[in-house]
Short mmCIF file of C-alpha atoms and ligand atoms in Angstrom, two decimals:
data_model
loop_
_atom_site.label_atom_id
_atom_site.label_comp_id
_atom_site.label_asym_id
_atom_site.label_seq_id
_atom_site.Cartn_x
_atom_site.Cartn_y
_atom_site.Cartn_z
CA MET A 230 94.19 172.31 275.94
CA GLU A 231 92.98 175.69 274.60
CA ASN A 232 91.34 175.95 271.21
CA MET A 233 91.56 178.56 268.44
CA LYS A 234 89.92 179.17 265.06
CA ALA A 235 91.88 177.92 262.04
CA VAL A 236 91.43 176.93 258.42
CA ARG A 237 92.51 173.29 258.07
CA ILE A 238 92.42 170.52 255.49
CA HIS A 239 91.80 166.88 256.43
CA LYS A 240 92.56 165.58 252.92
CA TYR A 241 93.91 166.84 249.59
CA GLY A 242 91.40 168.32 247.16
CA GLY A 243 89.74 171.44 245.75
CA PRO A 244 88.98 174.68 247.66
CA GLU A 245 86.03 172.89 249.34
CA VAL A 246 88.43 170.89 251.57
CA LEU A 247 89.38 174.12 253.38
CA LEU A 248 87.44 174.06 256.66
CA PHE A 249 87.11 176.98 259.08
CA GLU A 250 86.95 175.20 262.44
CA ASP A 251 88.31 174.82 265.95
CA ALA A 252 91.87 173.53 266.30
CA PRO A 253 94.21 173.13 269.27
CA ARG A 254 96.14 176.30 270.06
CA PRO A 255 99.88 175.52 269.61
CA VAL A 256 102.37 175.71 272.47
CA PRO A 257 105.78 177.26 271.66
CA GLY A 258 108.68 174.82 271.95
CA SER A 259 112.31 175.55 272.76
CA GLY A 260 113.57 178.57 270.81
CA GLU A 261 110.05 179.35 269.56
CA VAL A 262 107.54 182.15 270.00
CA LEU A 263 103.76 181.92 269.95
CA ILE A 264 102.40 184.60 267.59
CA ARG A 265 98.84 185.95 267.59
CA VAL A 266 98.32 186.12 263.82
CA HIS A 267 96.80 189.39 262.54
CA ALA A 268 97.24 188.76 258.80
CA ALA A 269 98.20 185.74 256.71
CA GLY A 270 99.48 186.13 253.16
CA VAL A 271 98.07 183.77 250.51
CA ASN A 272 100.54 182.24 248.05
CA PRO A 273 100.22 179.79 245.15
CA VAL A 274 102.11 177.16 247.19
CA ASP A 275 99.12 177.08 249.58
CA TRP A 276 96.71 175.77 246.95
CA LYS A 277 99.41 173.58 245.38
CA ILE A 278 99.84 171.84 248.75
CA ARG A 279 96.05 171.75 249.30
CA ALA A 280 95.56 170.04 245.93
CA GLY A 281 98.26 167.45 246.71
CA TYR A 282 100.66 168.57 243.96
CA LEU A 283 103.60 168.39 246.39
CA LYS A 284 102.57 165.23 248.25
CA ASP A 285 105.46 163.11 246.97
CA SER A 286 108.16 165.60 247.96
CA ARG A 287 106.49 166.93 251.15
CA PRO A 288 104.51 164.34 253.06
CA TYR A 289 102.08 166.12 255.39
CA THR A 290 99.94 164.65 258.12
CA PHE A 291 96.32 165.74 258.53
CA PRO A 292 94.67 167.84 259.74
CA LEU A 293 97.00 170.52 258.34
CA ILE A 294 96.82 174.30 258.74
CA LEU A 295 97.92 175.98 255.48
CA GLY A 296 99.58 179.38 254.91
CA TRP A 297 103.22 180.24 255.51
CA ASP A 298 103.24 184.03 255.52
CA LEU A 299 102.22 186.17 258.47
CA SER A 300 102.27 189.34 260.49
CA GLY A 301 101.21 189.43 264.12
CA VAL A 302 102.06 190.02 267.76
CA VAL A 303 104.13 187.83 270.07
CA GLU A 304 101.78 186.29 272.64
CA ALA A 305 104.25 184.09 274.56
CA THR A 306 107.80 182.79 274.37
CA GLY A 307 108.98 179.19 274.71
CA PRO A 308 112.00 178.00 276.70
CA CYS A 309 115.34 179.43 275.44
CA ALA A 310 113.59 182.03 273.27
CA CYS A 311 115.09 185.39 274.13
CA LYS A 312 115.07 187.57 271.00
CA PHE A 313 111.40 188.62 271.24
CA LYS A 314 109.01 189.36 274.09
CA LYS A 315 105.24 189.40 274.55
CA GLY A 316 103.72 192.33 272.64
CA ASP A 317 106.41 192.62 269.94
CA GLU A 318 104.99 193.21 266.44
CA VAL A 319 106.63 190.69 264.11
CA TYR A 320 106.37 189.09 260.69
CA SER A 321 107.59 185.75 259.41
CA ARG A 322 107.76 183.13 256.73
CA PRO A 323 107.54 180.08 259.02
CA ASP A 324 108.76 176.54 258.31
CA SER A 325 106.37 175.07 255.73
CA SER A 326 106.80 171.51 256.97
CA ARG A 327 104.69 172.45 260.02
CA ASN A 328 101.22 173.92 260.57
CA GLY A 329 100.84 177.34 258.93
CA ALA A 330 99.31 180.73 259.60
CA TYR A 331 95.66 180.39 258.51
CA ALA A 332 94.94 180.44 262.25
CA GLU A 333 94.61 182.70 265.26
CA TYR A 334 97.95 181.48 266.66
CA ILE A 335 101.12 179.88 265.32
CA ALA A 336 104.33 178.68 267.00
CA VAL A 337 107.42 179.77 265.03
CA LYS A 338 111.17 179.35 265.53
CA GLU A 339 112.72 182.70 266.52
CA LEU A 340 115.24 182.44 263.66
CA GLU A 341 112.34 182.68 261.19
CA VAL A 342 110.89 185.83 262.79
CA ALA A 343 111.77 189.53 262.44
CA PHE A 344 110.30 192.78 263.75
CA LYS A 345 107.66 193.85 261.25
CA PRO A 346 108.16 197.13 259.32
CA LYS A 347 106.92 199.89 261.66
CA SER A 348 105.51 202.10 258.91
CA ILE A 349 102.85 199.66 257.61
CA ASP A 350 99.92 197.73 259.05
CA HIS A 351 99.74 193.98 259.62
CA ILE A 352 97.79 193.39 256.39
CA HIS A 353 100.62 194.83 254.28
CA ALA A 354 103.34 193.26 256.44
CA GLY A 355 101.67 189.86 256.10
CA ALA A 356 101.93 190.15 252.32
CA ILE A 357 105.71 190.45 252.37
CA PRO A 358 107.72 187.56 253.85
CA LEU A 359 107.28 184.63 251.44
CA ALA A 360 107.14 186.52 248.15
CA CYS A 361 109.76 189.12 249.00
CA LEU A 362 112.23 186.60 250.47
CA THR A 363 111.81 184.54 247.30
CA ALA A 364 112.61 187.53 245.10
CA TRP A 365 115.56 188.49 247.33
CA GLN A 366 117.06 185.00 247.40
CA ALA A 367 116.60 184.52 243.64
CA ILE A 368 117.90 187.82 242.28
CA PHE A 369 120.43 188.79 244.99
CA ASP A 370 121.64 185.63 246.79
CA THR A 371 121.58 183.43 243.66
CA ALA A 372 121.88 185.66 240.57
CA GLY A 373 124.04 188.30 242.30
CA LEU A 374 122.21 191.13 240.51
CA SER A 375 124.22 194.36 240.68
CA ALA A 376 123.89 198.04 239.68
CA GLY A 377 123.87 198.65 235.94
CA GLN A 378 122.85 195.09 235.06
CA LYS A 379 119.77 194.29 233.01
CA ILE A 380 117.10 191.87 234.29
CA LEU A 381 114.00 190.38 232.66
CA ILE A 382 111.32 189.59 235.26
CA HIS A 383 108.45 187.37 234.14
CA ALA A 384 105.03 187.91 235.80
CA ALA A 385 106.29 191.23 237.12
CA ALA A 386 102.80 192.20 238.37
CA GLY A 387 102.41 189.11 240.58
CA GLY A 388 103.30 188.53 244.22
CA VAL A 389 106.95 187.62 243.72
CA GLY A 390 107.38 189.72 240.57
CA SER A 391 106.14 192.96 242.14
CA PHE A 392 108.77 192.65 244.89
CA ALA A 393 111.49 191.57 242.42
CA VAL A 394 110.90 194.71 240.33
CA GLN A 395 111.26 197.03 243.32
CA LEU A 396 114.32 195.19 244.70
CA ALA A 397 116.04 195.25 241.30
CA LYS A 398 115.38 198.99 240.91
CA TRP A 399 116.68 199.63 244.43
CA LYS A 400 119.87 197.79 243.44
CA GLY A 401 120.25 200.05 240.40
CA ALA A 402 119.40 197.52 237.69
CA TYR A 403 117.56 198.15 234.40
CA VAL A 404 114.27 196.23 234.60
CA ILE A 405 112.23 194.65 231.82
CA GLY A 406 108.97 193.07 233.01
CA THR A 407 106.15 191.05 231.47
CA ALA A 408 102.43 191.29 232.23
CA SER A 409 99.11 191.45 230.37
CA ALA A 410 97.74 194.68 228.87
CA GLU A 411 95.76 195.47 232.06
CA ASN A 412 98.95 195.60 234.09
CA GLN A 413 101.22 197.67 231.81
CA SER A 414 100.71 200.94 233.71
CA PHE A 415 100.98 199.08 237.03
CA LEU A 416 104.42 197.84 235.93
CA ARG A 417 105.48 201.45 235.23
CA GLU A 418 104.23 202.48 238.70
CA LEU A 419 106.34 199.72 240.25
CA GLY A 420 109.41 201.05 238.44
CA VAL A 421 109.72 198.76 235.40
CA ASP A 422 111.79 200.54 232.72
CA GLU A 423 110.45 198.45 229.82
CA PRO A 424 107.05 196.78 230.33
CA ILE A 425 106.14 194.07 227.78
CA ASP A 426 102.58 192.90 227.11
CA TYR A 427 103.07 189.12 226.81
CA GLU A 428 99.76 188.69 225.01
CA GLU A 429 100.72 191.20 222.33
CA THR A 430 104.46 190.61 221.94
CA GLN A 431 106.85 187.68 222.05
CA PHE A 432 109.35 188.97 224.63
CA GLU A 433 112.24 187.25 222.84
CA ASP A 434 111.61 189.45 219.79
CA LEU A 435 112.36 192.57 221.86
CA VAL A 436 114.78 191.56 224.59
CA ARG A 437 118.52 190.94 224.10
CA ASP A 438 121.65 190.57 226.23
CA VAL A 439 120.15 190.55 229.71
CA ASP A 440 122.33 189.56 232.65
CA VAL A 441 119.50 187.85 234.54
CA VAL A 442 116.18 186.24 233.64
CA PHE A 443 113.91 185.70 236.64
CA ASP A 444 111.48 182.92 235.66
CA THR A 445 108.29 182.77 237.72
CA ILE A 446 106.24 181.00 235.01
CA GLY A 447 108.17 177.91 233.77
CA GLY A 448 107.19 175.84 230.72
CA ALA A 449 107.45 177.52 227.31
CA THR A 450 108.24 180.89 228.92
CA GLN A 451 111.33 179.40 230.52
CA LYS A 452 112.42 177.68 227.29
CA ARG A 453 112.02 180.88 225.26
CA SER A 454 114.12 182.77 227.81
CA TRP A 455 117.52 181.22 226.99
CA LYS A 456 118.04 183.30 223.87
CA VAL A 457 117.58 186.68 225.60
CA LEU A 458 120.54 186.15 227.94
CA LYS A 459 124.00 187.51 227.28
CA LYS A 460 126.91 185.02 227.39
CA GLY A 461 127.62 184.19 231.03
CA GLY A 462 124.20 185.45 232.13
CA ILE A 463 121.93 183.46 234.41
CA LEU A 464 118.39 182.09 234.23
CA VAL A 465 116.97 181.69 237.74
CA SER A 466 113.68 179.85 238.10
CA ILE A 467 111.44 179.43 241.12
CA VAL A 468 109.02 177.17 239.25
CA ALA A 469 110.98 174.37 237.54
CA PRO A 470 114.70 173.50 237.44
CA PRO A 471 116.11 174.80 234.12
CA SER A 472 118.01 172.34 231.91
CA ALA A 473 121.78 172.26 232.57
CA GLU A 474 122.30 171.07 228.96
CA GLU A 475 120.42 174.01 227.47
CA ALA A 476 122.35 176.38 229.72
CA ALA A 477 125.66 174.94 228.48
CA THR A 478 124.52 175.09 224.84
CA ASN A 479 123.66 178.77 225.24
CA ASP A 480 126.85 179.53 227.22
CA VAL A 481 124.86 180.79 230.19
CA ARG A 482 124.23 179.64 233.77
CA GLN A 483 121.07 178.35 235.41
CA ALA A 484 119.70 177.87 238.92
CA PHE A 485 116.56 176.75 240.67
CA VAL A 486 115.66 178.44 243.94
CA TRP A 487 113.47 177.04 246.71
CA MET A 488 113.07 179.88 249.17
CA MET A 489 114.20 179.28 252.75
CA PRO A 490 112.89 181.08 255.87
CA ASN A 491 115.33 183.79 256.94
CA GLY A 492 114.67 186.23 259.79
CA ALA A 493 117.90 188.18 259.12
CA GLU A 494 116.88 188.94 255.52
CA LEU A 495 113.40 189.91 256.74
CA THR A 496 115.08 192.48 259.01
CA GLU A 497 116.86 194.01 255.99
CA ILE A 498 113.58 193.99 254.06
CA ALA A 499 111.75 195.73 256.94
CA ALA A 500 114.37 198.51 256.88
CA LEU A 501 113.82 198.96 253.12
CA VAL A 502 110.06 199.21 253.65
CA ASP A 503 110.47 201.74 256.47
CA SER A 504 112.78 203.86 254.30
CA GLY A 505 110.06 204.04 251.64
CA LYS A 506 112.00 202.06 249.01
CA LEU A 507 109.78 198.98 249.01
CA LYS A 508 106.03 198.50 249.34
CA ALA A 509 103.60 195.62 249.41
CA VAL A 510 100.75 195.87 246.92
CA VAL A 511 97.67 194.17 248.36
CA GLU A 512 94.92 193.63 245.80
CA THR A 513 92.44 191.68 247.95
CA ILE A 514 91.78 191.41 251.69
CA LEU A 515 89.43 188.67 252.91
CA PRO A 516 88.47 187.39 256.37
CA LEU A 517 90.16 184.14 257.45
CA ALA A 518 86.85 182.31 257.13
CA ASP A 519 86.87 183.11 253.37
CA ALA A 520 90.12 181.25 252.65
CA ARG A 521 88.29 179.24 249.95
CA GLN A 522 87.55 182.39 247.99
CA ALA A 523 91.18 183.47 248.40
CA HIS A 524 92.37 180.16 246.90
CA GLU A 525 89.91 180.40 244.01
CA LEU A 526 91.22 183.89 243.23
CA SER A 527 94.88 182.90 243.50
CA GLN A 528 94.36 179.86 241.27
CA MET A 529 93.13 182.11 238.46
CA GLY A 530 96.78 183.15 238.04
CA HIS A 531 96.16 186.88 237.63
CA THR A 532 96.64 188.32 241.11
CA ARG A 533 98.05 191.86 241.03
CA GLY A 534 100.42 191.96 244.00
CA LYS A 535 99.04 189.94 246.90
CA ILE A 536 95.94 188.44 248.51
CA VAL A 537 95.86 188.61 252.33
CA LEU A 538 93.60 187.03 254.94
CA ARG A 539 92.62 189.23 257.89
CA VAL A 540 92.81 187.10 261.03
CA ALA A 541 92.71 189.26 264.16
N1 NAP B 847 110.48 178.14 244.53
C1 NAP B 847 109.96 178.92 245.48
O1 NAP B 847 110.49 178.99 246.60
C2 NAP B 847 108.74 179.75 245.18
C3 NAP B 847 108.37 180.78 246.05
C4 NAP B 847 107.27 181.59 245.73
C5 NAP B 847 106.53 181.33 244.58
N2 NAP B 847 106.88 180.28 243.79
C6 NAP B 847 106.10 179.99 242.57
O2 NAP B 847 106.33 181.08 241.66
C7 NAP B 847 105.16 181.30 240.88
C8 NAP B 847 104.77 182.77 240.97
O3 NAP B 847 104.35 183.05 242.29
P1 NAP B 847 103.55 184.39 242.61
O4 NAP B 847 103.23 184.38 244.06
O5 NAP B 847 104.26 185.56 242.05
O6 NAP B 847 102.23 184.12 241.75
P2 NAP B 847 100.99 185.07 241.47
O7 NAP B 847 101.06 186.29 242.33
O8 NAP B 847 99.77 184.25 241.55
O9 NAP B 847 101.22 185.50 239.93
C9 NAP B 847 100.19 186.15 239.29
C10 NAP B 847 100.75 187.00 238.17
O10 NAP B 847 101.18 186.19 237.08
C11 NAP B 847 101.05 186.96 235.91
N3 NAP B 847 101.05 186.10 234.73
C12 NAP B 847 100.24 185.04 234.48
N4 NAP B 847 100.60 184.46 233.30
C13 NAP B 847 101.65 185.18 232.82
C14 NAP B 847 102.48 185.07 231.66
N5 NAP B 847 102.29 184.11 230.75
N6 NAP B 847 103.49 185.95 231.50
C15 NAP B 847 103.70 186.94 232.41
N7 NAP B 847 102.95 187.10 233.52
C16 NAP B 847 101.94 186.22 233.72
C17 NAP B 847 99.76 187.71 236.11
O11 NAP B 847 99.79 188.91 235.38
P3 NAP B 847 98.58 189.23 234.36
O12 NAP B 847 97.33 189.22 235.20
O13 NAP B 847 98.94 190.57 233.83
O14 NAP B 847 98.56 188.11 233.36
C18 NAP B 847 99.73 187.95 237.63
O15 NAP B 847 100.08 189.28 237.98
C19 NAP B 847 104.10 180.31 241.41
O16 NAP B 847 104.09 179.17 240.59
C20 NAP B 847 104.61 179.96 242.80
O17 NAP B 847 104.17 178.70 243.27
C21 NAP B 847 107.96 179.49 244.05
#
């Protein structure tokens, strides 16, 4: 069995349980490709899984390779895999019930893979799949956002939020976004029509009659969001299921979205990137061996855009 370098955990815990070590190189199964990972995106779910926050709903076996966001090059194809060939440049949000992409190689089902955008490098492509698919599935597939509608996007400067802003603008929506004072001009650069400094202003004092609230924060922010929706509007959360009772009381709809891998949507997203309508903002690039530092940064909750690990 061949070995590779990977960042694995052998137990739940703090950033110190992330170990840069040798691990067996995976072998692609039926309908799978083996990808040489060039860049792995870092997402809050990585440290939530590392810390054991999801252990009741997602039982993992150890050792576990974290990270479910990648860009790389097809190294080999498994039996019955015919969509990609050795040498293809691809990106993916692989199945998060299996070993992830903090590694030199990963085996991924072909259905979860798409050709990477041609106009950007692996670092920027590796920042896209998980966060952008989440934004796409929340505001398009679930909320049905359309041209002329108004959307409030919480944490608009973050990984998911920065993609949601650009997708909503591309669709022709009017975008209101929240961030701290440091990120107000960044929100304007992304295309936000009405940036709100959440430290300075209670958003519910300014915002009225939106068609969609995209909640990426939860807690009090989610609760305070009901009153800004117009009748029949929708609150979509990716953090905590909103209350059906509160939705009914306010005469609005609610939904919780758990993003699913989707190679076909990644193909549409790649076309948007290559046409210049969508970009990945990468704030920090670290070597794979520094995954601990990447988690510490992500856990601070103030990432602008994305953090990416350079693997190849
Ligand atoms: N359900 C799913 O499938 C799914 C998928 C992806 C992500 N998620 C979850 O969604 C959440 C967001 O993910 P992410 O990747 O976008 O996180 P992230 O990139 O770490 O978010 C960081 C951003 O949050 C902003 N922020 C922090 N507190 C805020 C507040 N009170 N109001 C407005 N903005 C605030 C920060 O802006 P400032 O620095 O300006 O404060 C920063 O830009 C995470 O909890 C993640 O686990 C769920």
